[in-house]
Structure formats: structure tokens, C-alpha cells
Short mmCIF file of C-alpha atoms in Angstrom, two decimals:
data_model
loop_
_atom_site.label_atom_id
_atom_site.label_comp_id
_atom_site.label_asym_id
_atom_site.label_seq_id
_atom_site.Cartn_x
_atom_site.Cartn_y
_atom_site.Cartn_z
CA UNK Y 154 142.07 174.21 78.22
CA UNK Y 155 142.60 177.71 76.81
CA UNK Y 156 139.52 179.96 76.93
CA UNK Y 157 137.20 180.24 73.94
CA UNK Y 158 138.08 183.57 72.41
CA UNK Y 159 136.38 183.62 69.01
CA UNK Y 160 132.83 185.01 69.18
CA UNK Y 161 132.23 183.77 65.62
CA UNK Y 162 133.08 180.14 66.38
CA UNK Y 163 130.46 177.51 65.52
CA UNK Y 164 130.12 176.51 69.15
CA UNK Y 165 129.29 180.09 70.11
CA UNK Y 166 126.73 180.40 67.31
CA UNK Y 167 125.14 177.10 68.35
CA UNK Y 168 124.64 178.41 71.90
CA UNK Y 169 123.28 181.73 70.68
CA UNK Y 170 120.82 179.90 68.42
CA UNK Y 171 119.12 178.59 71.58
CA UNK Y 172 117.42 181.99 71.87
CA UNK Y 173 115.20 180.74 68.98
CA UNK Y 174 112.23 178.59 69.91
CA UNK Y 175 112.63 176.34 66.87
CA UNK Y 176 116.20 175.53 67.86
CA UNK Y 177 115.18 174.82 71.47
CA UNK Y 178 112.47 172.46 70.23
CA UNK Y 179 114.83 170.67 67.85
CA UNK Y 180 117.73 170.31 70.29
CA UNK Y 181 115.81 169.98 73.55
CA UNK Y 182 118.17 172.52 75.09
CA UNK Y 183 118.01 176.09 76.39
CA UNK Y 184 120.38 178.62 77.90
CA UNK Y 185 120.31 179.72 81.55
CA UNK Y 186 122.04 183.12 81.76
CA UNK Y 187 123.59 184.85 84.75
CA UNK Y 188 124.83 183.66 88.16
CA UNK Y 189 121.39 183.21 89.74
CA UNK Y 190 119.99 180.92 87.03
CA UNK Y 191 123.24 178.99 86.66
CA UNK Y 192 123.58 178.51 90.42
CA UNK Y 193 120.06 177.11 90.77
CA UNK Y 194 120.57 174.83 87.74
CA UNK Y 195 123.83 173.47 89.09
CA UNK Y 196 122.54 173.02 92.65
CA UNK Y 197 119.04 171.66 91.95
CA UNK Y 198 119.37 169.93 88.58
CA UNK Y 199 123.01 169.18 87.69
CA UNK Y 200 121.74 166.26 85.56
CA UNK Y 201 120.13 168.84 83.26
CA UNK Y 202 123.29 170.94 82.79
CA UNK Y 203 125.14 170.13 79.56
CA UNK Y 204 127.81 172.85 79.59
CA UNK Y 205 128.76 175.78 81.82
CA UNK Y 206 130.48 178.79 80.23
CA UNK Y 207 132.18 181.34 82.43
CA UNK Y 208 134.60 184.23 82.32
CA UNK Y 209 137.73 184.45 84.41
CA UNK Y 210 136.14 187.12 86.58
CA UNK Y 211 133.02 185.02 87.20
CA UNK Y 212 135.22 182.05 88.13
CA UNK Y 213 136.80 184.03 90.94
CA UNK Y 214 133.60 185.81 91.95
CA UNK Y 215 131.42 182.68 92.25
CA UNK Y 216 133.55 179.94 93.82
CA UNK Y 217 130.38 178.28 95.16
CA UNK Y 218 129.03 177.72 91.67
CA UNK Y 219 132.37 176.47 90.37
CA UNK Y 220 132.78 174.08 93.29
CA UNK Y 221 129.26 172.67 92.98
CA UNK Y 222 129.65 172.26 89.21
CA UNK Y 223 132.99 170.48 89.59
CA UNK Y 224 131.62 168.21 92.31
CA UNK Y 225 128.81 167.27 89.90
CA UNK Y 226 131.46 166.58 87.22
CA UNK Y 227 129.99 169.18 84.88
CA UNK Y 228 131.85 170.60 81.90
CA UNK Y 229 133.20 174.08 82.67
CA UNK Y 230 134.42 176.13 79.73
CA UNK Y 231 136.40 179.34 80.13
CA UNK Y 232 135.30 182.07 77.76
CA UNK Y 233 136.11 185.73 77.18
CA UNK Y 234 133.54 188.47 77.92
CA UNK Y 235 133.11 188.89 74.19
CA UNK Y 236 132.31 185.23 73.63
CA UNK Y 237 129.82 185.16 76.50
CA UNK Y 238 128.10 188.28 75.17
CA UNK Y 239 127.83 186.62 71.75
CA UNK Y 240 126.23 183.54 73.34
CA UNK Y 241 123.66 185.31 75.48
CA UNK Y 242 120.39 187.08 74.90
CA UNK Y 243 120.78 189.43 77.87
CA UNK Y 244 123.27 192.27 77.44
CA UNK Y 245 124.55 191.62 80.99
CA UNK Y 246 125.00 187.88 81.59
CA UNK Y 247 127.42 188.71 84.44
CA UNK Y 248 130.02 186.21 83.31
CA UNK Y 249 128.03 182.96 83.43
CA UNK Y 250 125.70 180.86 81.29
CA UNK Y 251 124.74 177.20 81.19
CA UNK Y 252 123.26 175.11 78.40
CA UNK Y 253 120.58 172.92 79.99
CA UNK Y 254 118.16 170.30 78.75
CA UNK Y 255 114.51 171.35 78.54
CA UNK Y 256 113.25 168.10 80.11
CA UNK Y 257 110.04 169.11 81.83
CA UNK Y 258 107.85 167.31 84.27
CA UNK Y 259 104.92 165.05 83.47
CA UNK Y 260 101.39 165.70 84.72
CA UNK Y 261 101.02 162.08 85.85
CA UNK Y 262 104.11 162.37 88.01
CA UNK Y 263 102.89 165.66 89.48
CA UNK Y 264 99.47 164.20 90.30
CA UNK Y 265 101.10 161.13 91.85
CA UNK Y 266 102.65 163.39 94.51
CA UNK Y 267 99.14 164.37 95.65
CA UNK Y 268 99.75 168.12 95.15
CA UNK Y 269 97.92 170.63 97.33
CA UNK Y 270 98.63 173.79 95.32
CA UNK Y 271 99.05 174.12 91.56
CA UNK Y 272 98.93 176.89 88.95
CA UNK Y 273 97.76 176.43 85.40
CA UNK Y 274 98.77 179.17 82.93
CA UNK Y 275 96.55 179.40 79.87
CA UNK Y 276 97.32 181.70 76.94
CA UNK Y 277 99.91 183.62 78.95
CA UNK Y 278 102.00 185.34 76.31
CA UNK Y 279 104.14 187.91 78.10
CA UNK Y 280 107.47 186.36 79.12
CA UNK Y 281 107.88 188.64 82.15
CA UNK Y 282 104.46 187.73 83.50
CA UNK Y 283 104.97 184.01 82.95
CA UNK Y 284 108.35 184.06 84.65
CA UNK Y 285 107.10 186.14 87.55
CA UNK Y 286 104.17 183.77 88.13
CA UNK Y 287 106.57 180.80 88.21
CA UNK Y 288 108.70 182.70 90.74
CA UNK Y 289 105.61 183.55 92.80
CA UNK Y 290 104.38 179.95 92.67
CA UNK Y 291 107.76 178.80 93.94
CA UNK Y 292 107.77 181.39 96.74
CA UNK Y 293 104.25 180.41 97.79
CA UNK Y 294 105.26 176.76 97.94
CA UNK Y 295 103.20 175.54 94.99
CA UNK Y 296 103.82 171.91 94.05
CA UNK Y 297 104.08 172.55 90.30
CA UNK Y 298 103.29 175.00 87.51
CA UNK Y 299 101.29 173.73 84.55
CA UNK Y 300 101.54 175.62 81.25
CA UNK Y 301 99.07 175.31 78.40
CA UNK Y 302 100.06 174.60 74.81
CA UNK Y 303 99.00 178.14 73.77
CA UNK Y 304 101.29 179.89 76.26
CA UNK Y 305 104.74 181.41 75.93
CA UNK Y 306 107.70 179.01 75.85
CA UNK Y 307 108.98 178.84 79.44
CA UNK Y 308 112.51 178.20 78.16
CA UNK Y 309 112.74 181.50 76.28
CA UNK Y 310 115.50 183.76 77.64
CA UNK Y 311 113.12 186.34 79.09
CA UNK Y 312 110.97 183.82 80.93
CA UNK Y 313 114.02 182.04 82.34
CA UNK Y 314 115.39 185.37 83.55
CA UNK Y 315 112.09 186.44 85.14
CA UNK Y 316 111.82 183.20 87.11
CA UNK Y 317 115.02 184.23 88.96
CA UNK Y 318 116.04 180.57 89.24
CA UNK Y 319 112.61 179.23 90.20
CA UNK Y 320 112.42 177.31 86.92
CA UNK Y 321 114.81 174.84 88.56
CA UNK Y 322 112.93 174.70 91.89
CA UNK Y 323 109.59 173.15 91.08
CA UNK Y 324 108.18 170.90 88.36
CA UNK Y 325 106.98 172.82 85.29
CA UNK Y 326 104.74 170.84 82.94
CA UNK Y 327 104.39 172.38 79.47
CA UNK Y 328 102.33 171.90 76.32
CA UNK Y 329 99.12 170.92 78.11
CA UNK Y 330 95.69 171.13 76.44
CA UNK Y 331 93.57 173.22 78.83
CA UNK Y 332 90.27 171.30 78.71
CA UNK Y 333 91.80 167.92 79.26
CA UNK Y 334 94.06 169.23 82.01
CA UNK Y 335 91.22 170.81 83.96
CA UNK Y 336 89.29 167.54 83.66
CA UNK Y 337 92.25 165.54 84.92
CA UNK Y 338 92.78 167.88 87.87
CA UNK Y 339 89.14 167.57 88.88
CA UNK Y 340 89.24 163.81 88.47
CA UNK Y 341 92.20 163.80 90.85
CA UNK Y 342 90.10 165.58 93.47
CA UNK Y 343 91.75 168.97 92.98
CA UNK Y 344 89.41 171.95 93.07
CA UNK Y 345 89.95 174.11 90.00
CA UNK Y 346 89.68 177.85 90.67
CA UNK Y 347 89.64 180.31 87.80
CA UNK Y 348 91.19 183.66 88.75
CA UNK Y 349 89.37 186.33 86.79
CA UNK Y 350 88.10 189.87 87.30
CA UNK Y 351 84.59 188.79 86.27
CA UNK Y 352 84.36 186.21 89.08
CA UNK Y 353 81.45 186.51 91.50
CA UNK Y 354 83.27 184.89 94.39
CA UNK Y 355 85.72 187.11 96.24
CA UNK Y 356 89.12 185.68 97.15
CA UNK Y 357 88.69 186.12 100.94
CA UNK Y 358 85.45 184.08 100.78
CA UNK Y 359 87.03 180.98 99.23
CA UNK Y 360 88.01 178.00 101.40
CA UNK Y 361 91.60 177.47 100.31
CA UNK Y 362 92.25 174.62 102.73
CA UNK Y 363 91.59 171.71 100.33
CA UNK Y 364 93.90 170.93 97.41
CA UNK Y 365 93.32 173.34 94.53
CA UNK Y 366 94.71 174.71 91.28
CA UNK Y 367 94.61 178.35 90.17
CA UNK Y 368 93.87 178.86 86.50
CA UNK Y 369 95.30 182.13 85.19
CA UNK Y 370 94.47 183.55 81.76
CA UNK Y 371 95.88 185.93 79.22
CA UNK Y 372 97.29 189.27 80.50
CA UNK Y 373 95.05 191.35 78.24
CA UNK Y 374 91.76 189.51 77.96
CA UNK Y 375 91.73 187.17 80.96
CA UNK Y 376 90.23 183.70 80.75
CA UNK Y 377 88.10 182.49 77.88
CA UNK Y 378 84.47 181.91 78.93
CA UNK Y 379 84.73 178.25 77.89
CA UNK Y 380 87.66 177.75 80.23
CA UNK Y 381 85.89 179.53 83.10
CA UNK Y 382 82.91 177.22 82.60
CA UNK Y 383 85.12 174.19 83.13
CA UNK Y 384 86.29 175.40 86.54
CA UNK Y 385 84.68 174.77 89.92
CA UNK Y 386 84.64 178.44 90.80
CA UNK Y 387 85.53 181.80 89.26
CA UNK Y 388 87.32 183.91 91.86
CA UNK Y 389 87.99 187.62 91.83
CA UNK Y 390 90.71 189.43 93.75
CA UNK Y 391 88.83 192.29 95.40
CA UNK Y 392 89.73 195.81 94.31
CA UNK Y 393 89.40 198.12 97.31
CA UNK Y 394 90.39 201.35 95.55
CA UNK Y 395 89.84 202.79 92.07
CA UNK Y 396 92.20 200.57 90.08
CA UNK Y 397 90.53 198.77 87.23
CA UNK Y 398 92.47 195.59 87.85
CA UNK Y 399 95.74 194.04 88.96
CA UNK Y 400 98.16 192.78 86.38
CA UNK Y 401 98.45 189.04 85.88
CA UNK Y 402 101.58 188.53 87.96
CA UNK Y 403 100.20 190.59 90.86
CA UNK Y 404 96.83 188.82 90.82
CA UNK Y 405 98.55 185.44 90.71
CA UNK Y 406 100.83 186.36 93.60
CA UNK Y 407 97.90 187.53 95.75
CA UNK Y 408 95.96 184.32 95.02
CA UNK Y 409 98.96 182.07 95.63
CA UNK Y 410 99.83 183.77 98.91
CA UNK Y 411 96.24 183.46 100.08
CA UNK Y 412 96.55 179.73 99.35
CA UNK Y 413 99.88 179.49 101.12
CA UNK Y 414 98.47 181.28 104.17
CA UNK Y 415 95.56 178.82 104.30
CA UNK Y 416 97.88 175.83 103.99
CA UNK Y 417 100.36 177.06 106.57
CA UNK Y 418 98.02 178.47 109.20
CA UNK T 60 90.68 223.54 63.70
CA UNK T 61 92.62 221.45 61.18
CA UNK T 62 94.68 218.62 62.69
CA UNK T 63 98.33 219.08 63.57
CA UNK T 64 100.20 217.34 60.79
CA UNK T 65 103.82 218.43 61.13
CA UNK T 66 105.80 216.13 63.44
CA UNK T 67 108.64 218.65 63.44
CA UNK T 68 106.52 221.54 64.73
CA UNK T 69 107.70 223.33 67.88
CA UNK T 70 104.56 222.33 69.74
CA UNK T 71 105.23 218.65 69.00
CA UNK T 72 108.85 218.97 70.11
CA UNK T 73 107.74 220.68 73.32
CA UNK T 74 105.46 217.76 74.17
CA UNK T 75 108.12 215.19 73.34
CA UNK T 76 110.59 217.03 75.55
CA UNK T 77 108.41 216.08 78.54
CA UNK T 78 110.01 212.64 78.41
CA UNK T 79 113.07 214.37 79.95
CA UNK T 80 113.09 214.78 83.71
CA UNK T 81 114.70 218.22 83.54
CA UNK T 82 111.93 219.50 81.28
CA UNK T 83 109.24 218.06 83.57
CA UNK T 84 110.86 219.77 86.55
CA UNK T 85 111.14 223.10 84.74
CA UNK T 86 107.63 223.11 83.25
CA UNK T 87 105.75 221.25 85.98
CA UNK T 88 104.15 219.11 83.30
CA UNK T 89 104.23 215.51 82.10
CA UNK T 90 102.61 213.42 79.39
CA UNK T 91 99.97 210.75 80.03
CA UNK T 92 100.00 208.38 77.04
CA UNK T 93 97.31 206.00 75.82
CA UNK T 94 93.56 205.71 76.41
CA UNK T 95 93.76 204.29 79.92
CA UNK T 96 95.96 207.04 81.36
CA UNK T 97 94.14 209.80 79.50
CA UNK T 98 90.72 208.50 80.59
CA UNK T 99 91.70 208.42 84.27
CA UNK T 100 93.25 211.90 84.02
CA UNK T 101 90.17 213.37 82.39
CA UNK T 102 87.72 211.65 84.74
CA UNK T 103 89.53 212.04 88.05
CA UNK T 104 91.66 215.17 87.61
CA UNK T 105 90.42 217.32 84.71
CA UNK T 106 91.89 220.34 86.50
CA UNK T 107 95.34 218.84 85.90
CA UNK T 108 94.85 218.29 82.16
CA UNK T 109 96.39 221.06 80.03
CA UNK T 110 95.92 219.62 76.53
CA UNK T 111 94.51 216.44 75.02
CA UNK T 112 95.93 215.24 71.70
CA UNK T 113 94.06 212.59 69.73
CA UNK T 114 93.88 211.00 66.31
CA UNK T 115 90.73 210.75 64.26
CA UNK T 116 90.51 207.05 64.95
CA UNK T 117 90.84 207.54 68.72
CA UNK T 118 88.14 210.21 68.60
CA UNK T 119 85.65 207.72 67.20
CA UNK T 120 86.89 204.79 69.28
CA UNK T 121 86.74 206.57 72.66
CA UNK T 122 83.57 208.72 72.71
CA UNK T 123 83.48 208.48 76.53
CA UNK T 124 86.86 210.20 76.85
CA UNK T 125 85.96 212.88 74.30
CA UNK T 126 82.62 213.57 75.99
CA UNK T 127 84.14 213.82 79.47
CA UNK T 128 86.92 216.07 78.19
CA UNK T 129 84.50 218.38 76.40
CA UNK T 130 82.22 218.54 79.43
CA UNK T 131 85.23 219.64 81.48
CA UNK T 132 86.00 222.27 78.81
CA UNK T 133 89.40 220.79 78.09
CA UNK T 134 91.41 221.62 74.98
CA UNK T 135 91.17 218.80 72.44
CA UNK T 136 93.65 218.87 69.57
CA UNK T 137 93.35 216.63 66.53
CA UNK T 138 96.65 215.17 65.41
CA UNK T 139 97.84 212.69 62.81
CA UNK T 140 99.28 209.30 63.84
CA UNK T 141 102.69 210.61 62.84
CA UNK T 142 102.43 213.65 65.12
CA UNK T 143 101.23 211.58 68.06
CA UNK T 144 104.08 209.11 67.58
CA UNK T 145 106.52 212.04 67.56
CA UNK T 146 105.05 213.33 70.83
CA UNK T 147 105.05 210.07 72.75
CA UNK T 148 107.65 207.88 74.43
CA UNK T 149 105.72 204.65 73.88
CA UNK T 150 105.77 203.27 70.35
CA UNK T 151 102.02 202.51 70.66
CA UNK T 152 100.16 205.45 72.27
CA UNK T 153 96.91 204.13 70.73
CA UNK T 154 95.85 207.52 69.44
CA UNK T 155 95.71 209.53 72.67
CA UNK T 156 97.94 211.58 74.94
CA UNK T 157 97.38 214.36 77.47
CA UNK T 158 99.75 216.95 78.85
CA UNK T 159 99.06 217.18 82.59
CA UNK T 160 100.46 219.20 85.47
CA UNK T 161 102.68 217.35 87.91
CA UNK T 162 101.03 218.90 90.97
CA UNK T 163 101.43 216.28 93.65
CA UNK T 164 99.91 215.92 97.06
CA UNK T 165 101.28 217.27 100.31
CA UNK T 166 102.14 215.06 103.28
CA UNK T 167 100.28 217.40 105.65
CA UNK T 168 97.10 217.05 103.62
CA UNK T 169 97.47 213.28 103.51
CA UNK T 170 97.99 213.06 107.27
CA UNK T 171 95.00 215.35 107.86
CA UNK T 172 92.75 212.68 106.31
CA UNK T 173 93.78 210.26 109.10
CA UNK T 174 95.03 207.60 106.65
CA UNK T 175 94.87 203.93 107.59
CA UNK T 176 97.14 202.49 104.90
CA UNK T 177 100.15 204.15 103.26
CA UNK T 178 103.20 203.06 101.26
CA UNK T 179 106.56 204.79 101.37
CA UNK T 180 108.94 204.00 98.51
CA UNK T 181 112.59 204.63 99.29
CA UNK T 182 115.34 204.36 96.68
CA UNK T 183 113.04 202.61 94.24
CA UNK T 184 114.75 203.07 90.90
CA UNK T 185 113.02 200.75 88.44
CA UNK T 186 110.11 202.54 86.72
CA UNK T 187 108.12 199.34 86.20
CA UNK T 188 108.39 198.41 89.87
CA UNK T 189 107.43 201.89 91.06
CA UNK T 190 104.43 202.06 88.76
CA UNK T 191 103.28 198.56 89.67
CA UNK T 192 103.49 199.36 93.39
CA UNK T 193 101.37 202.50 92.86
CA UNK T 194 98.83 200.37 90.96
CA UNK T 195 98.87 197.75 93.71
CA UNK T 196 98.47 200.41 96.41
CA UNK T 197 95.46 201.77 94.54
CA UNK T 198 93.94 198.30 94.16
CA UNK T 199 94.45 197.54 97.85
CA UNK T 200 92.73 200.79 98.80
CA UNK T 201 95.76 202.59 100.20
CA UNK T 202 95.17 206.22 101.13
CA UNK T 203 98.33 207.55 99.46
CA UNK T 204 101.75 206.62 98.13
CA UNK T 205 104.76 208.49 99.49
CA UNK T 206 107.92 208.58 97.39
CA UNK T 207 111.36 209.46 98.73
CA UNK T 208 113.63 212.05 97.17
CA UNK T 209 116.08 209.34 96.04
CA UNK T 210 113.47 207.38 94.06
CA UNK T 211 112.55 207.33 90.38
CA UNK T 212 110.47 210.25 89.05
CA UNK T 213 106.84 209.05 89.15
CA UNK T 214 106.02 211.25 86.17
CA UNK T 215 108.45 209.50 83.83
CA UNK T 216 106.70 207.83 80.89
CA UNK T 217 107.45 204.28 82.04
CA UNK T 218 106.19 204.83 85.58
CA UNK T 219 103.03 206.55 84.34
CA UNK T 220 102.38 203.63 81.99
CA UNK T 221 102.99 200.99 84.68
CA UNK T 222 100.49 202.63 87.03
CA UNK T 223 97.75 201.87 84.46
CA UNK T 224 95.92 205.06 85.46
CA UNK T 225 96.36 204.68 89.21
CA UNK T 226 98.58 207.76 89.30
CA UNK T 227 95.33 209.75 89.03
CA UNK T 228 93.45 207.70 91.64
CA UNK T 229 95.23 208.35 94.88
CA UNK T 230 97.47 211.07 96.29
CA UNK T 231 101.15 210.60 95.46
CA UNK T 232 103.57 212.68 97.53
CA UNK T 233 107.05 212.97 96.06
CA UNK T 234 110.48 214.24 97.02
CA UNK T 235 110.24 213.23 100.68
CA UNK T 236 113.31 212.82 102.90
CA UNK T 237 113.01 209.31 104.39
CA UNK T 238 114.11 209.94 107.98
CA UNK T 239 111.88 212.93 108.51
CA UNK T 240 108.92 211.24 106.85
CA UNK T 241 109.16 208.14 109.03
CA UNK T 242 109.34 210.40 112.08
CA UNK T 243 106.28 212.34 110.99
CA UNK T 244 104.30 209.17 110.31
CA UNK T 245 105.11 207.82 113.77
CA UNK T 246 104.25 211.16 115.36
CA UNK T 247 100.87 210.93 113.62
CA UNK T 248 100.24 207.58 115.29
CA UNK T 249 100.90 205.51 112.20
CA UNK T 250 102.84 202.30 112.71
CA UNK T 251 105.77 202.15 110.33
CA UNK T 252 106.49 198.66 108.96
CA UNK T 253 109.62 197.99 106.96
CA UNK T 254 109.11 195.24 104.37
CA UNK T 255 112.40 193.43 104.02
CA UNK T 256 113.66 189.90 103.51
CA UNK T 257 115.85 190.22 106.61
CA UNK T 258 112.87 190.91 108.88
CA UNK T 259 112.36 188.64 111.88
CA UNK T 260 108.60 189.14 112.05
CA UNK T 261 106.59 187.15 109.50
CA UNK T 262 103.79 188.92 107.66
CA UNK T 263 100.98 186.63 108.94
CA UNK T 264 102.04 187.42 112.54
CA UNK T 265 101.62 191.19 112.25
CA UNK T 266 98.47 192.90 113.52
CA UNK T 267 97.51 194.96 110.48
CA UNK T 268 94.34 196.35 112.00
CA UNK T 269 95.74 199.71 113.23
CA UNK T 270 96.81 202.44 110.79
CA UNK T 271 100.18 201.64 109.26
CA UNK T 272 102.63 202.48 106.48
CA UNK T 273 104.71 199.97 104.51
CA UNK T 274 108.25 201.09 103.77
CA UNK T 275 109.63 199.43 100.63
CA UNK T 276 113.28 199.68 99.61
CA UNK T 277 115.42 199.35 96.56
CA UNK T 278 114.71 196.43 94.18
CA UNK T 279 118.27 195.13 94.33
CA UNK T 280 119.53 195.75 97.84
CA UNK T 281 116.37 196.24 99.91
CA UNK T 282 116.17 198.74 102.74
CA UNK T 283 119.18 200.46 104.21
CA UNK T 284 119.88 199.34 107.81
CA UNK T 285 119.50 202.95 109.02
CA UNK T 286 116.02 203.10 107.54
CA UNK T 287 115.04 199.75 109.03
CA UNK T 288 116.17 200.99 112.43
CA UNK T 289 113.76 203.90 112.22
CA UNK T 290 110.75 201.64 111.69
CA UNK T 291 108.53 200.05 114.33
CA UNK T 292 108.95 196.61 112.89
CA UNK T 293 110.82 194.83 110.08
CA UNK T 294 108.47 192.38 108.40
CA UNK T 295 109.31 189.53 106.05
CA UNK T 296 106.97 187.95 103.52
CA UNK T 297 107.36 184.23 104.21
CA UNK T 298 108.90 182.10 101.45
CA UNK T 299 107.27 178.67 101.52
CA UNK T 300 109.22 177.15 98.62
CA UNK T 301 112.80 177.45 97.35
CA UNK T 302 112.65 180.94 95.85
CA UNK T 303 115.26 183.25 97.24
CA UNK T 304 112.86 186.20 97.35
CA UNK T 305 109.92 187.94 95.73
CA UNK T 306 110.52 190.95 93.56
CA UNK T 307 109.65 194.37 94.94
CA UNK T 308 106.28 194.73 93.22
CA UNK T 309 105.18 191.23 94.25
CA UNK T 310 106.28 191.69 97.87
CA UNK T 311 104.52 195.06 98.03
CA UNK T 312 101.33 193.60 96.58
CA UNK T 313 101.30 190.73 99.09
CA UNK T 314 101.87 193.14 102.01
CA UNK T 315 99.25 195.61 100.78
CA UNK T 316 96.64 192.91 100.24
CA UNK T 317 97.30 191.52 103.71
CA UNK T 318 96.62 195.04 105.02
CA UNK T 319 93.49 195.39 102.91
CA UNK T 320 92.20 192.04 104.14
CA UNK T 321 92.72 193.13 107.75
CA UNK T 322 90.97 196.45 107.16
CA UNK T 323 88.03 194.93 105.31
CA UNK T 324 87.44 191.81 107.36
#
């Protein structure tokens, strides 16, 4: 098939429209941009990849992605640089993008796996923070990331980019009501730990051996008192110097790595 | 004195010009923007504050900053929102900015304090990463941050903002040649640990009790082999899940908090 060359074609506009939340909700699709995201999608969840778009240069530069996509019988479409740029949110998609379905995991299924380490994001609004926490959760070997209904859409271009492919590595459950989710975690025997600068328990003093979930709040104002009250413990990352606080992604990474260290000792 | 109202005044242009590296180098000054940065400057290093600019609203909203600045006999200048916006790099300076001197610390002075925990940034180019590492180093109680000559300018607006005030909390030594600095650290009895994904030693296996310095490399390509060879050990943050890596700021935070935990056990 000849490459798509018209950046004003309907197909191109339809892909670009996926940068809008309303369109993602309506279509159940989102766009993974760049070689890293596309590679992880194709390798870990080919069943979620609807279409792969790539430039000639990307085709020759990433034979591994092309081979894996072809083996999975995915649809590969050649496009010009101009068309790809018109499709993507990032100014530098590096020649590759993939339309994927937004199918997310189910809390029941996650709990059925008897998870040992979970993260619950509540009211997280900054895409970079949300994506970085998902990446950190993946790196620390968390079993899933749970995202509250009041948080940023994890399929927005900036979140997807910040996860650096981790969105395709572990189950991400979205749209969860916080109260009910905390109750269900506790009912499943999972200790629920609120991470918050007001906590009286210091991170090094917590027994992270048993199964637990970290609840992380908004980047600016932390966790709501009502949410903290629902948790088993409110835990503070100690500040040894003069800094007022750590940012959300840093605090989450420190907590998650403390958990990982306890689980892998 | 009546407030400055003309955004095209020479004084305003001179402040705005501090967003350019060449102007900062020539004048030895930089701009701290927003209440958090200005507060930390005024509290921790009033001797480095040349001028404070604030709007009427900020004056009434931040009496603590005004009081501390007046007590230190600093120059407070009332400005309109329009003038402050014209001075600042950030679109939302929240009514406050301070011109400060870029005087940085000296490696000799840092070594004379017999430091136990240091960070050396080499070839770090992304302002957000550099600032976040400085903030993390502060939080973890590091004694100083050392910055190589090939790294981003720590007085650029984006770095200053990302440090969230930490730039004024601990000594930051800039413009260091990497080879010589590593040699001087080792001569001072400080173990030099390269943090790099290619390391064979895992973070949990390192004895972080003795004085040490973490050497962090470029966000995209890590540490140069020649730099790694100069270090006592190349250490890898373990990846427990499927993530390919952590980003620089996350890796640095995990390493620094492991050090802090060892020093504060």
C-alpha cells in the first residue's frame, strides 16, 4: 500500500482527535506515541493494538518492532513525517505511533491475584506525576496501579509518554471511587498506607513485609483528611535536610522502593 | 515609593534579561521567582538577595516574607502584576521575585566540613531533572550538590523553580571538571559511587555507612564509560518489574534515600 501522505485526511484527523478525552471515552481508543510506547504495546499487549503508523525511516530503524507487529498480524501503515506529526500530540514522535484500545483492568481481577504491592492514586492531576508514578510502580514490581475517578486520564498523551511504556506492563484500574476502593482493599486483607507529609509514622518504621497499598494524593494539597482517616496508617517520608517536602513522584518512588526492598530481602 | 508600573522600563528589562545565561554570567545574578523561592532566599541567604519585587497582593498575603526581608534590611520594591509578569520567566510568579547573587560554594570549603553524603551531576542537561535532584539531595540530608562544567546552569529559571527552594538550603558547587573532582573526592576519603543501569552491584548490596558521593549522568545516555571507570563502584538500582529504567530524578532519589537511611539508622 502506498504511504498516507495527506495530513488533512479524515483518518489522520480521527487519530489526532484521540488527544481529546471526550473522543477517547467515546471510542475506547488512545494513541501511544514514539518507539518506546509502541514497542511495549506491541510486545506486551498486541491484542490492544488497532493500528500502527510508521515512517519509512522508523521502519528501517526499528526492525524489532516491525517484526513483532507483523508476527502478531497487526496492521502497519506507512505514513510520511508530515502525516505522523499531524496525528501526534508530541512534536517528536520519532516516526512511530499506535492506536490502542483503552481496555483497563478490573479491581476484582487484580485482587484475585492476591497482590502484595499496589498503588492507589487519588486526585492526581498532573500528567507527568501520574505517568512517573506508574513507571515507578512498574520498576518497583507493584502488582497494579489503581486510579481514582477524580484523577487525570491515564490515556492522555502526556501520561502515556511519562510512563515510558510501563502503561503496558502492569494492570492499571481506572475510575475507582476512593472510599469504596479502600474498603475493598482492607476487606481483602491488604494494609492501606496513606503517604502524606502530615503522617506521624516514619517510612523506615513501617513493616512493609505484609501485602499493602500506598495511597497517594494530590500534588499540591496531599490527601484529603477523610481519605487519610480511612487508611490503616498515615506514613511520612522523613526529610533529613531543609526541604519542605518531596514532590509526589519522588515520594511515591521512595515509598515503593522501600516496599520492594522489604519484599525482596 | 510609588510602585513600578512601566513594564518597558530599563530596570524591568534588566531583571528579565537574567533569564539569559550570558547575562547571569556577566552580572553574577539570577532571579528567584515565586513565594517559595523568595522565602527560602530571604530566610537562608539574605546576604545574597539584591532586590525583592512584590505586588500589593503578595505583600498582604506573605507577611512572613516581608517581615523577614525588612528585618534583614533588604530592598523591597512594589510592582504591578504587569511589571512582575514582564520580569519573570514563569507565567505565574504569584506576586514575588528576588534578584539574587549567583555566588556558589567552593569544593574546598565543602570538603573541609568532612561531608558524609554528596551528589555529583555530570552532563545533566534537563532543568527539571537537575532541580529535582537538588531538591531530593536536600530532602535526603546531603551535605552538598556538585555540578560538572558540562551540566545545565543551576541558576536558570526552570532549575531554580524545580528545586522548590532547595537551591538556598545546601551548598551547590558548579563548573567542576569531572575527572579532577572524582580524584579529589577519593583523595578526601570519600567513596565515589556511579549510579548507572549498567552497574553490576545492586543498590541494596552496597554498604552506604561510610562517607560517599553519588555520581549521576546524563538523562538519556547515562554515565560515560570513562567516568564510570574513575569511580569506586558502579551501582544499579534494581528493577523488580518490567520497566526498562527509572528516570534520572527517580534513580537519584532512591539512591539518596538509601544513603540517608543508612546514615540515620
